[in-house]
Each structure stands twice: as C-alpha cells, then as structure tokens.
Amino acid sequence: MNRISGIFPSGIVIAFLFVATHSVAASLEYVVSMPNPASHYFEVKVLLKDYKKDYVDFKMPVWTPGSYLIREYARNVEGFAAAKGNGIPVKHEKINKNAWRVWHGKSSVLEISYSVYAFDGSVRMSYLDENHAFIMANTLLMYTDALRFEPLTLRLNIPGRWKNISTSLNAGHEKNTFIAPDYDALVDSPVEIGNHEVIRFTAAGVEHEVAMYGEAFYDAEKIRGDLTKLIETATKIFDENPNEKYVFIVHNQSTGGGGLEHMSSTVLNVRRNIYQSNYNSFLTLAAHEYFHLWLVKRIKPAALEKLDYDRENYTDLLWFMEGVTSYYEEKIMLRSGYFDQQTFLDRLVKAMANIKNTPGAKVQSVAQASFDAWIKFYRQNENSHNDQVSYYSKGMILGALLDLAIIHNSEGRNSLDDVLRYLYENYHKKGKGITTENLRKACEHFGGMDFGQFFNDYIYGTRPLPNNEYLRLAGVGLLQLKNDLKPMSLGVSLTQQNGAAVISSVKKGSPAFEAGLSADDELIALDGFRINKNNFNSILDNYAPGSRVFLTISRDGLLLHKEVVVRRDDSVVYAFELMEEKSPMQQKVSEVWLGL
Ligand SMILES: [Zn+2]
C-alpha cells in the first residue's frame, strides 16, 4: 500500500483502501491424510478460498532444492479431481507434465484432491508406511504461482496410534495444524510423523529437537552433548544462530545414507549401526548439514535466490556451497575435539590425492561441475571418473587453500571464517544472493591480495591445485608415496557378476584404455589363467612393468583377445609431515588454521 500511495493522488488512495478493506484475500489450506499407511498412499486436499480468477494452475515441483536433479514428482500423483464448495465437479485439464489447470469460475471455495504414492526412502522425497510418515512438501503438495508467497495452513490427519509430529513449522491454533509464511517455507520444513523418540536440548540459545526414527542403539544423552558441542562451535563462526528452533530428523535404516539441509532443520538418513561402527561419521554428517543453515540456506547463490520449481536452476557456485561446507564440517569436527590434527590433515590430503587421481579433473572445472550438476554429478555413469570432478572434494580442498592464503597474507589476522561472516552480514541480511565475483572480492578484502589468477586457474580452470605450496604456509609438508611400492595395474575397476569379473570402468590414459578395453567387457583369462575378481590383482602382480599380457574377454556374447602392457598403478598416495622447524609465520598460520 505504501508504494501505491506515492503514485496516486490522495483521493484515489482513499477509494483504494475502501475497496481493499472489503475484499477478502485468497487463502490456501492443505489437508494431508493417511487412511491406509501400508499402501504408501497419501491423500491430499487443497482448499483454495476467494481466488478471483477464472482459472488456476496447480503445479507439482519437478526437483528438490539441495538435490540437483529433475525427478518429476508429478509421476506419483493419481486421481486428480476438482470441485466447487458445494461438491459440484469443475472442469480441469492437464496442461503439461507437472501442471493441472482448473476452471472454477471465481467460486468462493475450490477443492482439489489427489493421491500421492510415497515409497522412496531417501532424504529427498515423502515416504509413508505402517510405521511412520515423512513429508517433503515439494513432492506431495502442489503450488500455484499466484499464491506461492502467501501464508498457508497445513492440516494433518494422522493415524490415532501415532503420537509425535516433528517439524520446524510453527503450530497453528488447532491440533495437528501448522502454518507457514509461504510455500517455499513449507518446502523447506520437512515433517516426521510417528512414534519416534524425541530428544530435546538447548544449544547456542536455540531450542533443538532430534526426531529419532527407526530402531538403533544410540545413547540419547551422548547425542545431546555431542550435537551441543558441534552447534556451539559452528555458531561461533558467525557470532549468531538465526533460528529459534531447529529440528534434526534422523532416519535409522539398514541401507543407504545421506543428508539434506533446510533453513531450520535437516534430514539425516544413516545406517542403524552407525552409532557403534562409525559414530564420528554421524557427527560429521550432522556438522555438515547444520553448517548449511548458514552456507547455502542463507548465504546463497544469486541464481538460487528465487527458486524455479518447474525446471533446472543453474549456478556455478555449488563448489563453494557444498565443497566449503564439507571443509567446515572438518573444521568443526577439529575445533570440537572429535578429530585430532592428524585426522584432519589425513582426510584433507586424501581428498587431494583423490582429485589428483581423477582424470575428469583435467577436463572439467569446479565451476562447470557446479553448473552441470543436473546432467553430470547426479547422473553418474561408467565414464564419470574420466569426464567430471566432484565439486564436493575439490571444493573442500579449495576451501582449505583459500583459508590458508587468507591467514598467511593477513599475517594471521583474518581467515575464511571472516569471509563467511562478511557474506552472511552483507548479502544474506540485505536479502541478496552472492556471485563468484562477490565471493572473490570478499576473499581479496580479508586476504589483502589479488585472487583473480587463483579463481581463473583453479575454479574456472583445471590447473593442478597448488596443494604443496599452500600447505607449506602452515608448516605442513605433502609427501608422495614412492611409485615402485605400488601394485601392477591395467587401470580397470571390476565387479563380480554371476561369478564373472566384469569391467565397470576404464580409467582414461590407462593400459586398458590404450588397448581398447571397455566397460561391460567380461575378463575370462589372462595369459590362459582363468580370472575372477578376487585373483585378478594377484595374478597381475606376477608380471614386471612393461610386460605384455593376453586377455581373453567376452564382449556382447562373443570371445575376443586383447594385448595389454602391464604398468605399475600410477595413482598418487599422499601423506603429510609436520615440519619440525617452522618459521614464525608458519607457526602463526598453523596456530590460526589448526587452532593450536
Ligand atoms: Zn551438503
């Protein structure tokens, strides 16, 4: 109204106000029922009131924010129907793969109904069975462009035997109702329903809740204490925790894994034995997803400021959003005392070796990897190792290199922490997303140096990373294991299929690549010796580098022979050493970087 009053003469403003106070704003309510949970079907009703247009389009998003692949959630919708308030059906038609157009003739109440099949146990999609329900609104609830940024209500009709609902959404006045300021907030607030254990605690002044679904032997008291430590360490980086309440939804499962970040919650899918077998990996995952509440959910790429739910949303910054979050997950584990310095450095140099050993790192930059996540990173195939680089792993190393450069060049006064805090204050709080240019300038501001060449070479380009040079700034030496200790190799990965050894991938430039071996080739014999996946490496190790071997293979049901030259495995293995005599500057950088 304030904007309009500046344009019109005052008399018109009064007339406008008069009309406005007498018109009723359109409202949207979602009712989700689960009458037969074992069927995996949710029943959805959408009530649209007082929408004054002839028709309205209801759309199901095609992807989940944070997971960059088109997944077509409309494929799980059945029985779409539309009726006026008095139950009289109204005309509707499907206008494209994810949208239904409904002509309701300005009727005061429109009711849309449909069923959604929900049987995908990942963090990205809704799920329903006899034991629990998990709601990801973008895979269950349709939106309209017209009301996307209007407040809405979610009403849940849940089986009487289920007692708990965990979500970061605010509760409404009535039982099992929740309110969201808009559809985007609803999408960003998953809901867990069932008889899960609820672990509550306060950390960094914020109320936290862990919804523990699924049998597992965990120690609630320990989880409370450990998450508190991680949360307080992460909050210190930004000096503030923007949430009033935060929810961890944990699905304990027999297989699978992964996490998905949200504004005020996260979903963690973990194996049920993780608390015994690899508790630190549970904490690392929790630290990673929690850190995202600042980096990617609030400091976000300008390209993801306003999401388009109907198609791909392109950004070249996923290396920063995901990779640097991976770097901070490590830093938070180090600063909280769950990783010692050895573990932290060991994991970092392993990532460095991994990138060094990826042929795709010479082909694709991290900026390209980010942009093409939709068609490459989320669609891995047998050649992915050769034509792409992980923006997680390389982004994590880039985080460490930028951190080291800033600490060194500012003589220990600043670090990457300052860059993040600056972006949070100056972009997120002003309602702006960031570009690579904004990020580079912030790094230059706190590092007091030009990062133009660095960004050109290592972010937009594929030049080998200067790992050694930068680690030395902190008095850490990067050591490469001697090649003559490595086993013989042809450069293939094998899988066992019905007892046969089958090539799953061929490394670009390897002996197998040069000899014309291919994925899906079945290796039958090597110089007449029968091969399987288990004896292949030990047979190969009997040969000297440069020997020629004859492989009998089966390709598409036909036998053929290939001659291959055996070489030593040329992949790099790194270790690190802490220099005994550090210069005062190396000492300083090391103290700031590793918190010694
Ligand atoms: Zn992440």
Coordinates of N, CA and C in Angstrom, one line a residue, residues 124-328:
R124 N 15.1 -37.0 0.1 CA 14.5 -36.0 -0.8 C 13.0 -36.1 -1.0
M125 N 12.4 -37.2 -0.6 CA 11.1 -37.5 -1.0 C 10.2 -37.9 0.2
S126 N 8.9 -37.7 0.0 CA 7.9 -38.1 1.0 C 7.9 -39.6 1.1
Y127 N 7.5 -40.1 2.3 CA 7.5 -41.6 2.5 C 6.4 -41.9 3.4
L128 N 5.7 -43.1 3.2 CA 4.7 -43.5 4.1 C 4.6 -45.0 4.2
D129 N 4.7 -45.5 5.4 CA 4.4 -46.9 5.6 C 3.7 -47.1 7.0
E130 N 3.5 -48.4 7.4 CA 2.8 -48.6 8.7 C 3.5 -48.0 9.9
N131 N 4.8 -47.7 9.8 CA 5.5 -47.2 11.0 C 5.7 -45.7 11.1
H132 N 5.7 -45.1 10.0 CA 5.9 -43.6 10.0 C 5.5 -42.9 8.7
A133 N 5.4 -41.6 8.8 CA 5.2 -40.8 7.6 C 6.3 -39.7 7.6
F134 N 6.8 -39.4 6.4 CA 7.8 -38.3 6.3 C 7.3 -37.5 5.1
I135 N 7.1 -36.2 5.4 CA 6.6 -35.3 4.3 C 7.6 -34.3 3.9
M136 N 7.9 -34.4 2.6 CA 8.7 -33.3 1.9 C 7.6 -32.6 1.0
A137 N 7.2 -31.4 1.4 CA 6.1 -30.8 0.7 C 6.2 -30.7 -0.8
N138 N 7.4 -30.5 -1.3 CA 7.5 -30.3 -2.7 C 7.3 -31.6 -3.5
T139 N 7.2 -32.7 -2.8 CA 6.9 -34.0 -3.5 C 5.5 -34.5 -3.2
L140 N 4.8 -33.6 -2.5 CA 3.4 -34.1 -2.1 C 2.4 -33.0 -2.3
L141 N 2.7 -31.7 -2.1 CA 1.7 -30.6 -2.2 C 2.0 -29.7 -3.4
M142 N 0.9 -29.6 -4.2 CA 1.0 -28.7 -5.4 C 1.0 -27.2 -5.0
Y143 N 1.6 -26.4 -5.8 CA 1.6 -25.0 -5.5 C 0.9 -24.2 -6.7
T144 N 0.6 -23.0 -6.4 CA 0.1 -22.1 -7.5 C 1.0 -20.9 -7.6
D145 N 1.3 -20.4 -8.7 CA 2.2 -19.2 -8.9 C 1.5 -18.0 -8.1
A146 N 0.2 -17.9 -8.2 CA -0.5 -16.8 -7.7 C -0.3 -16.7 -6.2
L147 N -0.4 -17.8 -5.5 CA -0.3 -17.8 -4.0 C 0.9 -18.3 -3.4
R148 N 2.0 -18.4 -4.3 CA 3.2 -19.1 -3.8 C 3.8 -18.3 -2.6
F149 N 3.7 -17.0 -2.6 CA 4.3 -16.2 -1.5 C 3.3 -15.8 -0.4
E150 N 2.1 -16.4 -0.3 CA 1.1 -16.1 0.7 C 1.2 -17.1 1.8
P151 N 0.7 -16.7 3.0 CA 0.7 -17.7 4.1 C -0.2 -18.8 3.8
L152 N 0.0 -20.0 4.5 CA -0.8 -21.1 4.2 C -0.9 -22.0 5.5
T153 N -1.9 -22.9 5.5 CA -2.1 -23.8 6.6 C -1.9 -25.2 6.1
L154 N -1.3 -26.1 7.0 CA -1.1 -27.5 6.7 C -1.9 -28.2 7.8
R155 N -2.8 -29.1 7.5 CA -3.6 -29.8 8.4 C -3.3 -31.3 8.2
L156 N -2.9 -32.0 9.3 CA -2.5 -33.4 9.2 C -3.6 -34.3 9.9
N157 N -4.1 -35.2 9.1 CA -5.0 -36.2 9.7 C -4.1 -37.5 9.9
I158 N -3.7 -37.8 11.1 CA -2.8 -38.9 11.3 C -3.4 -40.0 12.0
P159 N -2.9 -41.3 11.8 CA -3.5 -42.4 12.5 C -3.4 -42.2 14.0
G160 N -4.5 -42.6 14.7 CA -4.6 -42.4 16.1 C -3.4 -43.0 17.0
R161 N -2.8 -44.0 16.4 CA -1.7 -44.7 17.2 C -0.4 -43.9 17.1
W162 N -0.3 -42.9 16.3 CA 0.9 -42.1 16.2 C 0.8 -40.9 17.1
K163 N 1.9 -40.7 17.8 CA 1.8 -39.6 18.9 C 2.7 -38.4 18.6
N164 N 3.7 -38.5 17.7 CA 4.6 -37.4 17.6 C 4.6 -36.8 16.2
I165 N 4.7 -35.5 16.2 CA 5.0 -34.8 14.9 C 6.2 -33.9 15.1
S166 N 7.2 -34.1 14.3 CA 8.4 -33.2 14.5 C 8.6 -32.4 13.2
T167 N 8.7 -31.1 13.3 CA 8.9 -30.2 12.2 C 9.3 -28.8 12.7
S168 N 10.0 -28.1 11.9 CA 10.3 -26.7 12.3 C 9.2 -25.7 12.0
L169 N 8.1 -26.2 11.4 CA 6.9 -25.3 11.1 C 6.3 -24.9 12.5
N170 N 5.7 -23.7 12.5 CA 5.0 -23.2 13.7 C 3.7 -23.9 13.8
A171 N 3.3 -24.3 15.0 CA 2.0 -24.9 15.2 C 0.8 -23.9 15.0
G172 N -0.3 -24.3 14.4 CA -1.5 -23.5 14.3 C -2.3 -23.6 15.6
H173 N -3.5 -22.9 15.6 CA -4.3 -23.0 16.8 C -4.9 -24.3 17.0
E174 N -5.3 -25.0 16.0 CA -5.9 -26.3 16.1 C -4.9 -27.4 16.2
K175 N -5.3 -28.6 16.8 CA -4.4 -29.7 16.9 C -4.0 -30.2 15.5
N176 N -2.7 -30.6 15.4 CA -2.1 -31.1 14.2 C -2.3 -30.2 13.0
T177 N -2.3 -28.9 13.3 CA -2.3 -27.9 12.2 C -1.0 -27.1 12.3
F178 N -0.5 -26.7 11.2 CA 0.8 -25.9 11.2 C 0.6 -24.8 10.2
I179 N 1.4 -23.7 10.4 CA 1.3 -22.6 9.5 C 2.6 -22.3 8.9
A180 N 2.6 -21.8 7.7 CA 3.9 -21.4 7.0 C 3.7 -20.1 6.4
P181 N 4.7 -19.2 6.4 CA 4.6 -17.9 5.8 C 4.4 -18.0 4.3
D182 N 4.9 -19.0 3.7 CA 4.6 -19.2 2.2 C 5.0 -20.6 1.8
Y183 N 4.8 -20.9 0.5 CA 5.0 -22.3 0.1 C 6.5 -22.7 0.2
D184 N 7.4 -21.7 -0.1 CA 8.8 -22.0 0.0 C 9.2 -22.5 1.4
A185 N 8.6 -21.8 2.4 CA 8.9 -22.2 3.8 C 8.4 -23.6 4.1
L186 N 7.3 -23.9 3.5 CA 6.7 -25.2 3.7 C 7.6 -26.3 3.1
V187 N 8.1 -26.0 1.9 CA 9.0 -27.0 1.2 C 10.3 -27.1 2.0
D188 N 10.7 -26.1 2.7 CA 11.9 -26.1 3.5 C 11.7 -26.6 4.9
S189 N 10.6 -27.2 5.2 CA 10.3 -27.7 6.6 C 9.7 -29.1 6.5
P190 N 10.6 -30.1 6.4 CA 10.1 -31.5 6.3 C 9.4 -31.8 7.7
V191 N 8.5 -32.8 7.6 CA 7.7 -33.2 8.8 C 7.8 -34.7 9.0
E192 N 8.2 -35.1 10.2 CA 8.3 -36.5 10.6 C 7.1 -36.8 11.5
I193 N 6.4 -37.9 11.2 CA 5.2 -38.3 12.0 C 5.3 -39.7 12.3
G194 N 5.0 -40.1 13.6 CA 5.0 -41.5 14.0 C 5.3 -41.5 15.5
N195 N 5.9 -42.6 15.9 CA 6.2 -42.8 17.4 C 7.7 -42.8 17.6
H196 N 8.4 -41.9 16.9 CA 9.8 -41.7 17.0 C 10.2 -41.1 18.4
E197 N 11.4 -41.4 18.8 CA 11.9 -40.8 20.1 C 12.2 -39.3 19.8
V198 N 11.9 -38.4 20.7 CA 12.2 -37.0 20.6 C 13.2 -36.6 21.6
I199 N 14.4 -36.2 21.2 CA 15.4 -35.8 22.1 C 15.5 -34.2 22.0
R200 N 15.3 -33.6 23.2 CA 15.3 -32.1 23.2 C 16.5 -31.6 23.9
F201 N 17.0 -30.5 23.5 CA 18.1 -29.8 24.2 C 18.2 -28.3 23.7
T202 N 18.8 -27.5 24.5 CA 19.1 -26.1 24.0 C 20.6 -26.0 23.8
A203 N 20.9 -25.4 22.6 CA 22.4 -25.2 22.3 C 22.5 -23.9 21.6
A204 N 23.5 -23.1 21.9 CA 23.7 -21.7 21.3 C 22.4 -20.9 21.5
G205 N 21.7 -21.1 22.6 CA 20.5 -20.3 22.8 C 19.3 -20.7 22.0
V206 N 19.4 -21.8 21.2 CA 18.4 -22.3 20.3 C 17.8 -23.6 20.8
E207 N 16.5 -23.7 20.7 CA 15.8 -24.9 21.1 C 16.1 -26.0 20.0
H208 N 16.5 -27.1 20.3 CA 16.8 -28.2 19.3 C 16.0 -29.4 19.6
E209 N 15.7 -30.1 18.6 CA 14.9 -31.4 18.7 C 15.5 -32.4 17.8
V210 N 15.7 -33.6 18.2 CA 16.2 -34.7 17.4 C 15.0 -35.7 17.3
A211 N 14.5 -35.9 16.1 CA 13.4 -36.9 15.9 C 14.1 -38.2 15.5
M212 N 14.2 -39.2 16.3 CA 15.0 -40.4 16.0 C 14.0 -41.5 15.6
Y213 N 13.9 -41.7 14.3 CA 13.0 -42.7 13.8 C 13.8 -44.0 13.5
G214 N 13.3 -45.1 13.8 CA 13.9 -46.4 13.4 C 14.8 -47.0 14.6
E215 N 14.7 -48.3 14.7 CA 15.5 -49.0 15.8 C 17.0 -48.7 15.6
A216 N 17.6 -48.4 16.6 CA 19.1 -48.3 16.6 C 19.6 -48.2 18.1
F217 N 20.8 -48.6 18.3 CA 21.4 -48.5 19.6 C 22.2 -47.2 19.7
Y218 N 21.5 -46.1 20.1 CA 22.2 -44.9 20.3 C 22.1 -44.4 21.8
D219 N 22.9 -43.5 22.2 CA 22.9 -43.0 23.5 C 22.4 -41.6 23.5
A220 N 21.1 -41.4 23.8 CA 20.5 -40.1 23.7 C 21.2 -39.0 24.4
E221 N 21.8 -39.3 25.6 CA 22.5 -38.4 26.4 C 23.8 -37.9 25.7
K222 N 24.4 -38.9 25.1 CA 25.7 -38.6 24.4 C 25.4 -37.7 23.1
I223 N 24.3 -38.1 22.4 CA 24.0 -37.3 21.2 C 23.6 -35.9 21.6
R224 N 22.9 -35.7 22.7 CA 22.6 -34.4 23.2 C 23.9 -33.6 23.4
G225 N 24.8 -34.2 24.1 CA 26.1 -33.5 24.4 C 26.9 -33.2 23.2
D226 N 27.0 -34.2 22.3 CA 27.9 -34.0 21.2 C 27.3 -33.0 20.2
L227 N 26.0 -33.1 19.9 CA 25.4 -32.1 19.0 C 25.5 -30.7 19.6
T228 N 25.4 -30.6 20.9 CA 25.5 -29.3 21.5 C 26.9 -28.7 21.2
K229 N 27.9 -29.5 21.3 CA 29.3 -29.0 21.1 C 29.5 -28.6 19.6
L230 N 29.0 -29.4 18.7 CA 29.1 -29.1 17.3 C 28.3 -27.8 16.9
I231 N 27.1 -27.6 17.5 CA 26.3 -26.5 17.2 C 27.0 -25.2 17.8
E232 N 27.5 -25.3 19.0 CA 28.1 -24.1 19.6 C 29.4 -23.7 18.8
T233 N 30.2 -24.7 18.3 CA 31.4 -24.4 17.6 C 31.0 -23.8 16.2
A234 N 30.0 -24.3 15.6 CA 29.5 -23.7 14.3 C 29.0 -22.3 14.5
T235 N 28.2 -22.1 15.5 CA 27.6 -20.8 15.8 C 28.7 -19.7 16.0
K236 N 29.8 -20.1 16.7 CA 30.9 -19.1 16.9 C 31.4 -18.5 15.7
I237 N 31.4 -19.3 14.6 CA 32.0 -18.8 13.3 C 31.2 -17.5 12.8
F238 N 29.9 -17.6 13.1 CA 29.0 -16.5 12.6 C 28.6 -15.5 13.7
D239 N 28.9 -15.8 14.9 CA 28.6 -15.0 16.1 C 27.1 -15.0 16.3
E240 N 26.3 -15.7 15.5 CA 24.9 -15.7 15.8 C 24.2 -16.9 15.1
N241 N 23.2 -17.4 15.8 CA 22.4 -18.5 15.3 C 21.0 -18.0 15.0
P242 N 20.6 -18.0 13.7 CA 19.4 -17.3 13.3 C 18.1 -18.0 13.6
N243 N 18.2 -19.2 14.1 CA 16.9 -19.9 14.4 C 16.4 -19.8 15.8
E244 N 15.1 -19.9 15.9 CA 14.5 -20.0 17.3 C 14.4 -21.5 17.7
K245 N 14.2 -22.3 16.6 CA 14.0 -23.7 16.9 C 14.7 -24.5 15.7
Y246 N 15.3 -25.6 15.9 CA 15.9 -26.4 14.9 C 15.7 -27.8 15.1
V247 N 15.3 -28.5 14.0 CA 15.0 -30.0 14.1 C 15.9 -30.9 13.3
F248 N 16.5 -31.9 13.9 CA 17.2 -32.9 13.2 C 16.2 -34.1 13.0
I249 N 15.9 -34.5 11.8 CA 15.1 -35.7 11.6 C 16.1 -36.8 11.2
V250 N 16.2 -37.8 12.0 CA 17.1 -38.9 11.7 C 16.4 -40.2 11.4
H251 N 16.6 -40.7 10.2 CA 16.0 -42.0 9.8 C 17.1 -43.0 10.0
N252 N 17.0 -43.9 10.9 CA 17.9 -45.0 11.1 C 17.5 -46.2 10.2
Q253 N 18.3 -46.6 9.2 CA 18.0 -47.5 8.2 C 19.0 -48.6 8.1
S254 N 18.6 -49.7 7.4 CA 19.6 -50.8 7.2 C 20.5 -50.5 6.0
T255 N 20.1 -49.7 5.1 CA 21.0 -49.4 3.9 C 20.9 -47.9 3.7
G256 N 21.6 -47.4 2.8 CA 21.5 -46.0 2.3 C 22.2 -45.0 3.3
G257 N 22.0 -43.8 3.0 CA 22.6 -42.7 3.8 C 22.5 -41.4 3.1
G258 N 22.9 -40.3 3.8 CA 22.9 -39.0 3.2 C 22.1 -38.0 4.0
G259 N 22.2 -36.8 3.7 CA 21.5 -35.7 4.4 C 21.0 -34.7 3.5
L260 N 20.0 -33.9 4.0 CA 19.6 -32.8 3.2 C 19.3 -31.6 4.1
E261 N 19.8 -30.5 3.7 CA 19.8 -29.3 4.5 C 18.5 -28.5 4.3
H262 N 18.0 -27.8 5.4 CA 16.9 -26.9 5.3 C 17.2 -25.7 6.2
M263 N 16.3 -24.7 6.1 CA 16.5 -23.4 6.8 C 16.6 -23.6 8.3
S264 N 15.7 -24.5 8.9 CA 15.7 -24.6 10.3 C 15.6 -26.1 10.7
S265 N 16.0 -27.0 9.8 CA 16.0 -28.4 10.1 C 16.9 -29.1 9.1
T266 N 17.1 -30.4 9.4 CA 17.8 -31.2 8.4 C 17.3 -32.6 8.5
V267 N 17.5 -33.4 7.4 CA 17.1 -34.8 7.5 C 18.4 -35.6 7.3
L268 N 18.6 -36.6 8.2 CA 19.8 -37.4 8.1 C 19.4 -38.8 8.0
N269 N 19.7 -39.5 6.9 CA 19.5 -40.9 6.7 C 20.8 -41.7 7.0
V270 N 20.8 -42.5 8.1 CA 22.0 -43.2 8.5 C 21.8 -44.6 8.7
R271 N 22.8 -45.4 8.6 CA 22.7 -46.9 8.9 C 22.5 -47.0 10.4
R272 N 21.6 -48.0 10.8 CA 21.3 -48.1 12.2 C 22.5 -48.5 13.1
N273 N 23.5 -49.1 12.5 CA 24.7 -49.4 13.3 C 25.7 -48.3 13.4
I274 N 25.5 -47.2 12.8 CA 26.5 -46.1 12.7 C 27.0 -45.7 14.1
Y275 N 26.1 -45.8 15.1 CA 26.5 -45.3 16.5 C 27.6 -46.2 17.1
Q276 N 27.6 -47.4 16.6 CA 28.7 -48.3 17.1 C 29.8 -48.4 16.1
S277 N 29.5 -48.4 14.8 CA 30.6 -48.7 13.8 C 31.4 -47.5 13.4
N278 N 30.7 -46.3 13.4 CA 31.4 -45.1 12.9 C 30.7 -43.9 13.4
Y279 N 30.7 -43.7 14.7 CA 30.0 -42.6 15.3 C 30.4 -41.3 14.8
N280 N 31.8 -41.1 14.5 CA 32.3 -39.8 14.0 C 31.7 -39.5 12.7
S281 N 31.3 -40.5 11.9 CA 30.7 -40.2 10.6 C 29.3 -39.6 10.8
F282 N 28.6 -40.1 11.8 CA 27.3 -39.5 12.2 C 27.5 -38.0 12.5
L283 N 28.5 -37.7 13.4 CA 28.7 -36.4 13.8 C 29.2 -35.5 12.6
T284 N 30.0 -36.0 11.8 CA 30.5 -35.3 10.6 C 29.3 -34.9 9.7
L285 N 28.4 -35.9 9.5 CA 27.2 -35.6 8.6 C 26.3 -34.5 9.3
A286 N 26.1 -34.6 10.6 CA 25.3 -33.7 11.3 C 26.0 -32.3 11.2
A287 N 27.3 -32.2 11.4 CA 28.0 -30.9 11.3 C 27.9 -30.3 9.9
H288 N 28.0 -31.2 8.9 CA 27.9 -30.7 7.5 C 26.5 -30.1 7.3
E289 N 25.4 -30.8 7.6 CA 24.1 -30.3 7.3 C 23.7 -29.1 8.2
Y290 N 24.2 -29.1 9.4 CA 23.9 -28.0 10.3 C 24.6 -26.7 9.7
F291 N 25.8 -26.8 9.2 CA 26.6 -25.7 8.7 C 25.8 -25.1 7.5
H292 N 25.1 -25.9 6.8 CA 24.3 -25.4 5.6 C 23.3 -24.4 6.0
L293 N 22.9 -24.4 7.3 CA 21.8 -23.4 7.7 C 22.3 -22.0 7.4
W294 N 23.7 -21.8 7.5 CA 24.3 -20.5 7.1 C 24.7 -20.5 5.6
L295 N 25.5 -21.6 5.2 CA 26.0 -21.6 3.9 C 25.1 -22.4 3.0
V296 N 24.4 -21.8 2.1 CA 23.5 -22.3 1.1 C 22.1 -22.0 1.4
K297 N 21.7 -22.1 2.7 CA 20.3 -21.7 3.0 C 20.2 -20.2 3.3
R298 N 21.2 -19.6 3.7 CA 21.2 -18.1 3.9 C 22.2 -17.4 3.1
I299 N 23.5 -17.7 3.2 CA 24.4 -17.2 2.1 C 24.1 -18.1 0.9
K300 N 23.5 -17.6 -0.1 CA 23.1 -18.5 -1.2 C 23.5 -17.9 -2.6
P301 N 23.7 -18.7 -3.6 CA 24.0 -18.2 -4.9 C 22.8 -17.2 -5.4
A302 N 23.2 -16.1 -6.0 CA 22.2 -15.2 -6.5 C 21.2 -16.0 -7.4
A303 N 21.7 -17.0 -8.1 CA 20.9 -17.8 -9.1 C 19.9 -18.6 -8.3
L304 N 20.0 -18.8 -7.0 CA 19.1 -19.7 -6.3 C 18.3 -18.8 -5.3
E305 N 18.3 -17.5 -5.5 CA 17.5 -16.6 -4.6 C 16.0 -16.9 -4.7
K306 N 15.6 -16.9 -6.0 CA 14.2 -17.3 -6.2 C 14.1 -18.6 -7.0
L307 N 13.7 -19.6 -6.3 CA 13.8 -20.9 -6.9 C 12.7 -21.1 -8.0
D308 N 13.0 -21.8 -9.1 CA 12.0 -22.2 -10.1 C 11.8 -23.7 -9.9
Y309 N 10.6 -24.0 -9.4 CA 10.3 -25.5 -9.1 C 10.0 -26.3 -10.4
D310 N 9.9 -25.6 -11.5 CA 9.5 -26.3 -12.8 C 10.6 -26.8 -13.7
R311 N 11.9 -26.3 -13.3 CA 13.0 -26.7 -14.2 C 14.3 -26.6 -13.4
E312 N 15.4 -26.9 -14.2 CA 16.7 -26.8 -13.6 C 17.0 -25.3 -13.2
N313 N 17.8 -25.1 -12.1 CA 18.2 -23.8 -11.6 C 19.7 -23.8 -11.6
Y314 N 20.3 -23.0 -12.5 CA 21.8 -23.2 -12.7 C 22.6 -22.2 -11.9
T315 N 23.7 -22.7 -11.2 CA 24.6 -21.9 -10.5 C 26.0 -22.5 -10.7
D316 N 27.1 -21.6 -10.8 CA 28.4 -22.2 -10.8 C 29.1 -22.2 -9.4
L317 N 28.3 -22.0 -8.4 CA 28.8 -21.9 -7.0 C 28.6 -23.1 -6.1
L318 N 28.2 -24.2 -6.7 CA 28.0 -25.4 -5.8 C 29.3 -25.8 -5.1
W319 N 30.4 -25.6 -5.8 CA 31.7 -26.0 -5.2 C 31.9 -25.2 -3.9
F320 N 31.4 -24.0 -3.9 CA 31.6 -23.2 -2.6 C 30.5 -23.6 -1.6
M321 N 29.3 -23.8 -2.1 CA 28.2 -24.1 -1.2 C 28.4 -25.5 -0.6
E322 N 28.7 -26.5 -1.4 CA 28.9 -27.8 -0.9 C 30.3 -28.2 -0.5
G323 N 31.3 -27.7 -1.3 CA 32.7 -28.1 -1.0 C 33.2 -27.4 0.2
V324 N 32.9 -26.1 0.3 CA 33.3 -25.3 1.5 C 32.5 -25.8 2.8
T325 N 31.3 -26.2 2.6 CA 30.6 -26.8 3.7 C 31.3 -28.1 4.1
S326 N 31.8 -28.8 3.2 CA 32.5 -30.1 3.5 C 33.8 -29.7 4.3
Y327 N 34.4 -28.6 3.8 CA 35.7 -28.2 4.5 C 35.3 -27.8 6.0
Y328 N 34.2 -27.1 6.2 CA 33.8 -26.6 7.5 C 33.4 -27.8 8.4

